[in-house]
XYZ file of C-alpha atoms in Angstrom:
96
model
C 3.592 14.373 0.173
C 5.751 15.808 -2.615
C 5.613 12.204 -3.757
C 4.040 11.579 -7.063
C 4.508 8.118 -8.179
C 4.344 8.015 -12.614
C 1.856 6.024 -14.260
C 0.432 2.380 -12.406
C 1.460 2.492 -9.060
C 0.820 3.859 -5.388
C 1.841 4.933 -2.776
C 0.690 3.114 0.190
C 0.693 3.715 4.101
C 1.152 0.445 6.011
C -1.379 0.952 8.815
C -0.249 -0.279 12.011
C -1.539 -4.033 13.150
C -2.980 -4.424 15.912
C -0.345 -5.007 19.126
C -2.925 -7.000 21.512
C -4.681 -10.898 20.851
C -8.366 -10.858 21.522
C -7.905 -12.512 25.313
C -5.553 -9.155 26.611
C -1.961 -10.345 26.063
C -0.443 -7.559 24.747
C 2.320 -8.657 22.071
C 5.931 -7.441 21.319
C 6.872 -5.634 18.981
C 9.220 -8.113 17.920
C 7.341 -10.458 17.339
C 4.096 -9.398 15.709
C 4.944 -9.089 11.517
C 4.163 -6.443 9.420
C 0.870 -5.291 8.712
C -0.509 -5.707 4.727
C -3.508 -3.501 5.086
C -1.924 -0.167 4.150
C -4.437 3.511 3.109
C -3.671 4.786 -0.582
C -1.534 8.371 -0.458
C -1.274 8.571 -4.233
C -1.347 7.274 -7.235
C 0.094 7.471 -10.859
C -2.319 8.173 -13.546
C -2.935 4.720 -14.866
C -1.495 1.683 -16.985
C -0.005 2.448 -20.095
C -1.710 -0.460 -23.099
C 0.116 -1.422 -25.566
C -2.136 0.424 -28.370
C -0.772 3.578 -26.360
C -4.152 3.914 -24.713
C -3.780 4.538 -20.677
C -6.054 3.223 -18.394
C -6.962 4.177 -15.186
C -6.216 2.734 -11.882
C -9.645 1.081 -9.956
C -7.753 2.777 -6.681
C -8.424 6.203 -5.361
C -6.465 8.010 -2.926
C -7.764 7.430 1.023
C -8.785 3.228 -0.360
C -7.286 0.087 2.221
C -5.992 -2.049 0.928
C -4.896 -5.339 1.173
C -0.816 -6.589 -0.425
C 1.855 -8.851 0.644
C 4.155 -8.751 3.064
C 6.619 -7.964 1.104
C 5.398 -6.399 -1.504
C 6.526 -2.925 -3.025
C 9.708 -1.272 -2.220
C 9.859 0.750 1.191
C 10.846 4.451 1.381
C 10.850 6.967 3.643
C 9.783 10.472 2.685
C 9.395 13.313 5.891
C 10.388 10.476 8.167
C 7.374 8.206 7.330
C 8.134 5.058 6.094
C 5.853 4.171 2.922
C 5.526 1.686 0.279
C 5.817 2.693 -3.295
C 4.030 -0.146 -5.897
C 2.548 -2.159 -8.849
C -1.423 -1.891 -8.540
C -0.948 -5.221 -9.633
C 0.678 -6.022 -6.335
C -2.374 -5.451 -4.294
C -5.201 -8.013 -4.236
C -8.348 -5.893 -2.774
C -9.945 -3.424 -1.134
C -11.781 -3.461 1.912
C -14.547 -2.495 1.356
C -16.011 -0.324 4.561
């Protein structure tokens, strides 16, 4: 990827949402909501604090994260839709 986020920003790729319910009903794409989970593809160097020091980010490349449905700025790189957001916009890391 040719995108390197700055400071406390992260690049996230939305994970595809399940289009089939537990009972086996297939949902059309128009009826599904935007996924609120994604995979971190790249991270910045860290958040710059008031005293000038840099705090490393709590997420790392490859983490699966939760975020708000309308969080981040969508960008299209190499035909892929990605989200650029601040670390503070992430709600949690999904542990495996």
